Structure formats: structure tokens, C-alpha cells
XYZ file of C-alpha atoms in Angstrom:
419
model
C -22.099 30.981 8.797
C -25.684 30.675 7.586
C -24.291 28.359 4.663
C -22.613 26.165 6.768
C -25.594 25.956 9.248
C -27.841 24.953 6.470
C -25.324 22.368 5.356
C -25.073 20.996 8.469
C -28.835 20.782 8.844
C -29.032 19.123 5.496
C -26.349 16.584 6.537
C -28.295 15.580 9.866
C -31.666 15.399 8.085
C -30.176 13.033 5.205
C -28.607 11.100 7.890
C -31.423 10.353 10.202
C -33.480 9.358 7.188
C -30.654 6.931 6.070
C -30.366 8.658 2.733
C -26.711 9.713 3.080
C -25.464 8.403 -0.104
C -23.535 11.004 -1.859
C -22.785 10.787 -5.642
C -20.139 13.139 -6.804
C -18.787 13.246 -10.336
C -14.956 13.559 -10.382
C -15.091 14.781 -13.970
C -17.070 17.937 -13.168
C -14.841 18.875 -10.372
C -17.838 19.494 -7.784
C -16.513 20.068 -4.189
C -18.655 18.874 -1.337
C -18.873 20.654 1.922
C -15.945 20.958 4.335
C -17.415 18.749 6.964
C -17.015 15.588 4.778
C -13.514 16.243 4.101
C -12.705 17.013 7.872
C -14.612 14.388 9.440
C -15.140 11.447 6.913
C -12.876 8.507 6.725
C -13.423 5.332 4.417
C -12.123 2.059 5.634
C -11.793 -1.280 4.090
C -10.992 -4.778 5.274
C -7.716 -6.178 4.151
C -7.191 -9.908 2.795
C -3.977 -11.958 2.268
C -0.763 -12.240 4.054
C 2.923 -12.007 3.421
C 3.441 -15.985 3.135
C 2.285 -18.210 1.579
C -0.229 -15.915 -0.604
C 2.531 -12.944 -0.982
C 0.346 -9.998 -0.798
C -2.129 -7.879 0.924
C -5.448 -6.759 -1.085
C -8.686 -5.169 -0.842
C -12.067 -5.759 -2.467
C -13.548 -2.446 -4.326
C -17.098 -2.271 -5.561
C -16.752 -0.296 -8.995
C -19.242 0.509 -11.764
C -23.163 0.869 -12.011
C -24.364 -1.645 -10.750
C -21.419 -1.880 -8.423
C -19.190 -5.049 -9.057
C -16.302 -6.335 -6.778
C -12.859 -6.416 -7.711
C -9.519 -7.477 -5.742
C -7.027 -4.772 -5.802
C -3.378 -5.232 -4.687
C -2.495 -2.569 -2.160
C 0.524 -0.494 -3.553
C 1.856 2.780 -2.025
C 4.731 2.366 -4.402
C 2.808 3.570 -7.421
C 0.095 6.030 -8.211
C -2.272 4.734 -10.975
C -5.139 2.199 -9.815
C -5.958 -0.298 -12.686
C -8.106 -3.273 -13.418
C -7.701 -5.961 -16.066
C -9.975 -5.023 -18.827
C -12.005 -6.484 -21.691
C -11.336 -3.739 -23.996
C -10.786 -6.299 -25.553
C -7.944 -7.846 -23.566
C -4.592 -8.471 -25.471
C -2.607 -10.322 -22.578
C -4.399 -10.668 -19.293
C -4.393 -13.324 -16.703
C -7.129 -15.197 -15.329
C -8.550 -13.224 -12.454
C -11.100 -13.880 -9.187
C -13.556 -11.800 -11.317
C -14.705 -11.229 -14.935
C -12.638 -8.548 -16.650
C -13.794 -4.863 -16.384
C -15.790 -4.018 -19.523
C -15.744 -0.328 -20.179
C -18.180 1.930 -21.889
C -17.165 4.690 -24.420
C -18.870 7.523 -22.309
C -16.207 6.356 -19.553
C -13.157 7.158 -21.607
C -10.801 9.794 -20.124
C -10.009 12.290 -22.705
C -6.314 13.840 -23.075
C -7.511 17.124 -22.268
C -8.227 15.869 -18.778
C -5.481 17.179 -16.193
C -5.387 13.505 -14.754
C -4.051 12.613 -18.266
C -1.648 15.172 -18.437
C 0.001 13.822 -15.236
C -0.005 10.534 -16.302
C 1.523 11.469 -19.763
C 4.151 13.617 -18.013
C 5.360 10.534 -16.148
C 5.411 8.534 -19.413
C 7.031 11.369 -21.563
C 4.170 11.029 -24.130
C 2.025 13.646 -25.621
C -1.552 13.651 -27.114
C -1.941 14.693 -30.718
C -5.625 15.900 -30.090
C -7.295 16.838 -27.006
C -10.512 14.760 -27.682
C -8.190 11.575 -27.868
C -8.494 8.732 -25.450
C -6.048 8.860 -22.651
C -3.577 5.994 -22.975
C -1.281 4.923 -20.224
C 1.711 2.504 -19.762
C 3.125 1.605 -16.249
C 6.285 -0.423 -15.564
C 7.256 -1.909 -12.277
C 10.398 -3.071 -10.165
C 9.726 -6.660 -10.839
C 9.689 -5.998 -14.627
C 5.691 -6.352 -14.780
C 3.835 -3.798 -16.772
C 0.324 -2.878 -17.586
C -0.987 -1.002 -20.646
C -4.229 0.522 -21.208
C -6.573 3.633 -21.372
C -7.622 5.681 -18.561
C -11.581 5.659 -17.619
C -13.766 6.936 -14.947
C -16.436 5.135 -13.238
C -18.393 4.849 -10.283
C -16.605 3.585 -7.028
C -18.854 2.878 -4.010
C -16.671 3.660 -0.723
C -17.843 2.496 2.801
C -17.369 5.377 5.170
C -17.012 5.093 8.931
C -20.206 6.357 10.028
C -21.980 3.560 8.094
C -22.704 5.215 4.809
C -21.843 4.329 1.376
C -20.493 7.180 -0.540
C -20.745 6.985 -4.606
C -18.171 8.870 -6.615
C -16.406 8.863 -9.986
C -12.610 8.317 -10.075
C -10.380 7.587 -12.643
C -8.492 4.392 -13.225
C -6.750 2.411 -15.834
C -8.608 -0.166 -17.816
C -5.437 -2.549 -18.637
C -5.916 -4.411 -21.648
C -2.014 -5.567 -21.869
C -0.329 -6.961 -18.673
C 2.910 -8.520 -19.024
C 4.714 -10.488 -15.985
C 6.428 -13.660 -15.446
C 3.385 -15.250 -14.422
C 0.874 -13.702 -17.164
C -0.621 -17.032 -17.954
C -1.166 -18.136 -14.466
C -3.966 -17.333 -12.403
C -3.784 -14.171 -10.699
C -5.197 -13.519 -7.227
C -6.314 -10.061 -7.842
C -8.077 -8.251 -10.574
C -5.345 -5.292 -10.416
C -3.472 -2.897 -8.410
C -4.733 -0.199 -6.192
C -2.216 2.800 -6.498
C -1.942 4.697 -3.290
C 1.065 6.889 -4.147
C 1.139 10.750 -3.785
C 1.049 11.676 -7.431
C -2.162 13.298 -8.967
C -3.622 9.938 -10.458
C -3.603 8.535 -7.176
C -6.945 7.381 -5.556
C -5.555 9.242 -2.353
C -5.140 12.535 -4.281
C -8.339 12.327 -6.333
C -10.342 11.876 -3.110
C -8.729 14.691 -1.467
C -9.040 17.112 -4.688
C -12.814 16.344 -4.513
C -13.111 17.147 -1.094
C -14.194 13.649 0.294
C -11.358 13.159 2.530
C -8.116 14.580 3.625
C -5.116 13.277 1.479
C -4.238 10.761 4.068
C -4.026 6.836 3.782
C -3.032 4.220 6.110
C -2.836 0.460 6.364
C -2.482 -2.004 9.305
C -1.273 -5.406 8.116
C -2.050 -8.128 10.585
C 0.876 -10.885 11.079
C -1.834 -13.264 11.390
C -3.183 -12.133 7.930
C -5.787 -9.687 6.851
C -5.892 -6.132 8.455
C -7.415 -2.753 7.458
C -6.875 0.070 5.141
C -8.298 3.721 5.343
C -8.645 6.880 3.675
C -8.732 10.246 5.738
C -7.432 10.862 9.072
C -10.254 9.786 11.145
C -8.544 6.783 12.624
C -5.250 8.367 12.951
C -3.925 8.562 16.834
C -1.852 11.414 15.911
C -0.346 11.814 19.470
C 0.889 8.333 19.782
C 2.337 7.892 16.313
C 6.402 8.147 15.502
C 6.324 10.879 12.685
C 9.162 11.932 10.173
C 8.893 14.123 7.450
C 8.516 12.927 3.611
C 11.759 13.492 1.804
C 11.442 16.490 -0.292
C 13.886 14.938 -2.885
C 12.189 15.831 -6.282
C 13.647 12.752 -7.957
C 11.946 10.488 -5.337
C 8.308 9.968 -6.386
C 7.791 7.350 -3.762
C 6.962 7.516 -0.154
C 10.304 8.045 1.591
C 11.223 9.378 5.068
C 14.705 9.980 3.813
C 17.909 8.546 4.887
C 18.569 6.203 7.719
C 21.156 4.399 9.596
C 20.907 0.514 10.235
C 21.333 -1.070 13.600
C 21.106 -4.831 14.748
C 20.304 -5.028 18.336
C 21.144 -1.509 18.873
C 24.523 -1.840 17.572
C 25.496 0.014 14.524
C 26.273 -1.989 11.281
C 28.539 0.578 9.834
C 25.884 1.540 6.966
C 24.353 4.727 6.977
C 22.577 7.147 4.866
C 20.494 4.405 3.400
C 17.649 6.167 0.989
C 14.372 4.352 2.364
C 11.011 3.628 0.905
C 7.865 2.440 2.188
C 6.459 0.073 -0.414
C 3.145 -1.847 0.391
C 3.516 -3.331 -3.259
C 6.503 -5.476 -2.020
C 6.067 -8.435 0.294
C 9.515 -8.867 1.585
C 11.840 -5.933 2.749
C 14.865 -5.312 0.322
C 18.037 -3.899 1.397
C 20.775 -2.713 -0.999
C 23.778 -4.737 -1.371
C 26.245 -3.434 1.355
C 23.277 -3.366 4.025
C 22.213 -6.586 3.024
C 25.407 -8.021 3.521
C 25.868 -6.571 6.871
C 22.586 -7.792 7.971
C 23.588 -11.354 6.806
C 26.759 -11.010 8.776
C 25.313 -9.821 12.089
C 22.552 -12.497 12.086
C 24.783 -15.271 11.485
C 27.345 -14.106 14.060
C 24.687 -13.856 16.618
C 23.446 -17.400 15.874
C 26.125 -19.816 17.107
C 25.124 -22.025 19.874
C 21.303 -21.512 19.267
C 20.373 -24.781 18.186
C 19.702 -23.538 14.573
C 21.161 -24.957 11.317
C 21.178 -23.356 7.867
C 18.572 -25.122 5.503
C 19.505 -24.515 1.967
C 17.249 -27.252 0.916
C 14.099 -25.528 1.901
C 14.522 -22.929 -1.137
C 11.642 -20.672 -0.017
C 13.973 -17.604 0.491
C 17.764 -17.436 0.014
C 18.469 -17.989 3.501
C 16.620 -20.321 5.841
C 17.401 -22.272 9.236
C 16.014 -25.351 10.773
C 15.662 -26.237 14.330
C 15.690 -29.759 16.169
C 11.967 -29.878 15.400
C 9.764 -28.169 12.907
C 8.826 -24.595 13.800
C 5.165 -23.910 13.949
C 4.898 -20.365 14.218
C 7.100 -17.296 14.655
C 6.913 -17.691 18.325
C 8.863 -20.676 18.324
C 11.931 -19.195 16.832
C 11.729 -15.216 17.448
C 13.683 -15.879 20.820
C 16.772 -16.856 18.362
C 16.909 -13.413 16.667
C 17.306 -9.797 17.754
C 15.693 -6.790 16.377
C 16.978 -4.368 13.548
C 16.486 -0.687 13.720
C 16.199 2.046 11.368
C 17.175 5.281 12.725
C 16.183 8.176 10.344
C 17.905 11.472 10.066
C 14.947 13.493 9.734
C 12.186 14.035 12.292
C 14.383 14.057 15.519
C 15.842 10.802 14.674
C 12.637 8.736 14.504
C 13.168 5.039 14.894
C 11.610 2.037 13.263
C 12.034 -1.300 15.088
C 12.040 -4.225 12.815
C 11.414 -7.270 15.309
C 12.268 -10.576 14.228
C 8.495 -11.462 13.186
C 9.111 -8.370 10.933
C 11.828 -10.130 8.921
C 11.215 -13.970 9.193
C 8.660 -16.252 7.778
C 7.892 -20.078 8.826
C 7.697 -21.921 5.724
C 5.398 -24.952 4.972
C 8.536 -27.273 5.727
C 8.609 -25.680 9.240
C 11.935 -23.634 8.744
C 12.367 -20.055 9.386
C 13.548 -17.850 6.417
C 14.963 -14.299 6.342
C 12.460 -12.168 4.515
C 14.953 -9.430 3.776
C 16.551 -9.794 0.366
C 19.263 -8.130 -1.626
C 17.555 -5.292 -3.615
C 20.714 -4.570 -5.760
C 20.487 -7.950 -7.175
C 16.989 -7.277 -8.845
C 17.831 -3.769 -10.123
C 16.665 -1.646 -7.055
C 20.170 0.133 -7.209
C 21.034 1.699 -3.766
C 17.247 2.133 -2.442
C 16.097 0.117 0.383
C 12.292 -0.839 0.275
C 10.433 -1.462 3.524
C 7.848 -4.171 2.689
C 4.693 -5.699 3.822
C 6.865 -8.163 6.191
C 8.303 -5.194 8.255
C 5.167 -3.350 8.452
C 2.999 -5.969 10.166
C 1.120 -5.203 13.326
C 1.657 -1.314 12.798
C -0.380 1.319 11.546
C 1.340 2.800 8.839
C 0.177 6.291 7.923
C 1.028 8.511 4.741
C -0.193 12.112 5.510
C 0.163 13.822 2.284
C -1.486 16.888 3.946
C 1.534 17.241 6.439
C 3.984 15.776 4.404
C 4.774 13.280 6.922
C 5.034 9.237 7.314
C 4.023 7.928 10.752
C 3.741 4.469 12.452
C 2.568 3.109 15.710
C 1.985 -0.628 16.883
C -1.609 -1.637 16.501
C -3.985 -4.476 16.697
C -4.592 -5.014 13.160
C -7.067 -7.821 13.614
C -9.698 -5.283 14.602
C -11.332 -2.907 12.149
C -11.461 0.388 14.406
C -14.127 2.803 14.638
C -13.262 6.440 13.940
C -11.602 8.046 16.791
C -11.269 4.999 18.750
C -8.268 3.141 17.092
C -7.175 0.133 19.384
C -3.274 0.338 20.117
């Protein structure tokens, strides 16, 4: 009790002096006091949109002195990485100069984080003192290859303080993608999965926040991202347990049945993954075809015609006049529902604005695509488009995923989430 009281006194004193600027090294495994973990949450404004940008990203300050980097928010992968001048073998021009590593920042093979990455890559180190190499591949056939480093992250916490801590991430010197020579809107990827290399796990293991991460993507663009549970309105959230399938390394609420306007589509047991690294939602072929069929059957007599000439996405429609926003077209469409077998049949409603975009041509296009055609097999990905205007929470402490309608245009204060 005396130790807790002295720690609390120290915290109050530092806060009153405006000196609360903790610096914790992830490399030495020090733990901060329990109040930081229980009561602290870091929050960041989100930039971007589903269309036309095609991604949501945050700005993180990394290094000493801190430098800004734009990172693509990806709950579908664990490793955070930056394009890196080490030197760079294959990199795309980004919004900021490439990260330049120093030798004393390299992570050695003996580090447990390296072991977890090597396990994923089925690789082994010949010597414990070797640098920790990594290689990560994505479903869109993009990839990043590099070396693991540790450097200072400056994190804005909800109480107005800035916390500095050492975290491990990838220094990517060889990126491959279909647009590797084109300018990239981001400097790298922010991996928010539940694996040990994830920033979420590292912050939790250091005792800085709970192993909880959430995002709120606004349908108007932007939003906010948070670490910790200080912004979670637990009593208002629809929760479902995370899948315990050991073969699934992504955030999955387990199997679901698909409905259109609350009518079953005859496809059930769909394995579902929440993936913020995907702009659009992908259904396996059978479910995709069922959605297309249901939507088309419901449209006759609604003054819409298919517009294959648009070309933005595979299926588009045009009206008697150009659409200016989703509000002009949502009345013609019905909501989709995913009802999960776990969690007392938790239900995720995907309203028309959660599966349609308005293109530059003034047409409406279906933002649900055929995942089987791009190699996703029978997996079904809930992408950014279907998570707009929802706070989506990945609670790795309680092993549950939750969502609740929210005003994503306003960054909340801790404990005062606007719903």
C-alpha cells in the first residue's frame, strides 16, 4: 500500500509540474506502475477515406529527435514497418524522407520479438547476436523485407501528456507491390494484430496500456485511433468472442450467417475477419454472388441502371441525374446483416452507406468484391467501407471484438465517448 501511495504522489507531482513525460525502453523490459496501464490511453487523429484515397492512416512521431511518418492502419497484420534507407533496394517515394537506422537500434536474433517473427517466417538465426531479418507478405501480393529495429515512439495520451517509449518495428529496405515505382501516400504500415510483434502487444507487455485497440472511421473521411480502453463505452458495445481457431492469426469473430434486409441469403457459417488494411469488403464467391443476386432483384423500378462504363468497381449504377453523395442513393438499397454464431448471435448491420461509394462520375458502385477471385479462398473480409461510423474495438485482454455506432468526426475525451 505504501508503495502504491508513493507512486500516486509521484504521478500527481509530475503532472502538476507539467513534467509527465515517461521514457520507457522496450529493450530492457522495465514495467511502469499499474495506474498507467489501467487508466492511460493514447489517441491519434486518422486521415484518409475509403474513396478516392483508398486507405486510412495515422501520423506517428518516431526517433530522437522525433520525425513524423504516415502509417497505413492495418489490423490484419502484426508487424509495423517503415520504408528505410539502409540503403533502400526497392522503395516507393513517400510523403517523408526514408527512416535512417543506426547500428545501435538493431534488434538481435536473441530478442523474443525476433523469435516470434522468425516463427512466423519459419526461419532461424545462426547466431544469437545476428541482426533480426524479417519478410512479410500481404494478400494483395505486396511485401516488405528488412531488419527489425527499436527506436523511440512519442505517443499522445488522453490526459494531454506525451509518452516516449522504445518499440520494435521493421526497417523495410525492399518493398514489392504493383505500384512500387509510384508515389506512396504513406511511409509504411502500422500493424495492429494480436501477435507479439504488434504495437498493441508491445505497449501492453510494457504495462503502458491495456492490450486494446480501436478505430472509428468517419464516412466523411478521417476519424480516430486509440490504444487502451479509456474510450470504450463497454455497456453500449455489441460484443462477440474472438475465434479460438489456432489457424486464424487475424481478428475473427468466428462464423456468421448472411442476411439481406433481414432475409436469409442461404449462405451460413462464413468465416469472417475484420481487416482495416482492406478498403473494401470481400465475400467468398458463393456469398458474393448471393449478395449481387439479392441487390439486383430488389432494384427494378427504382430508376437505376447499371453503368459498366464507370469502371471504378465491378458493379456500378447510374440514376436519372448524377449522385452527389450516398444520401442521394441509399434509399434505393437495403441493409445487409451478419449474424455471428458466437456471442449470443451478435449482429453487425451493414447499411447501404457501408457497402456503396459515389464515384467521381456521379455513379454508385458496390464496395463488396469477390474475395475468392483474389486468392482469399473462403475467407470473408470486413473492410473499411463496412466499418465506417462505427467504433470497432479489438479487446485482446478479454478476447472479444465489439462495435457500436459513433460520431467518428469528433475525437473523444477519455470516458466521454460520443455515441
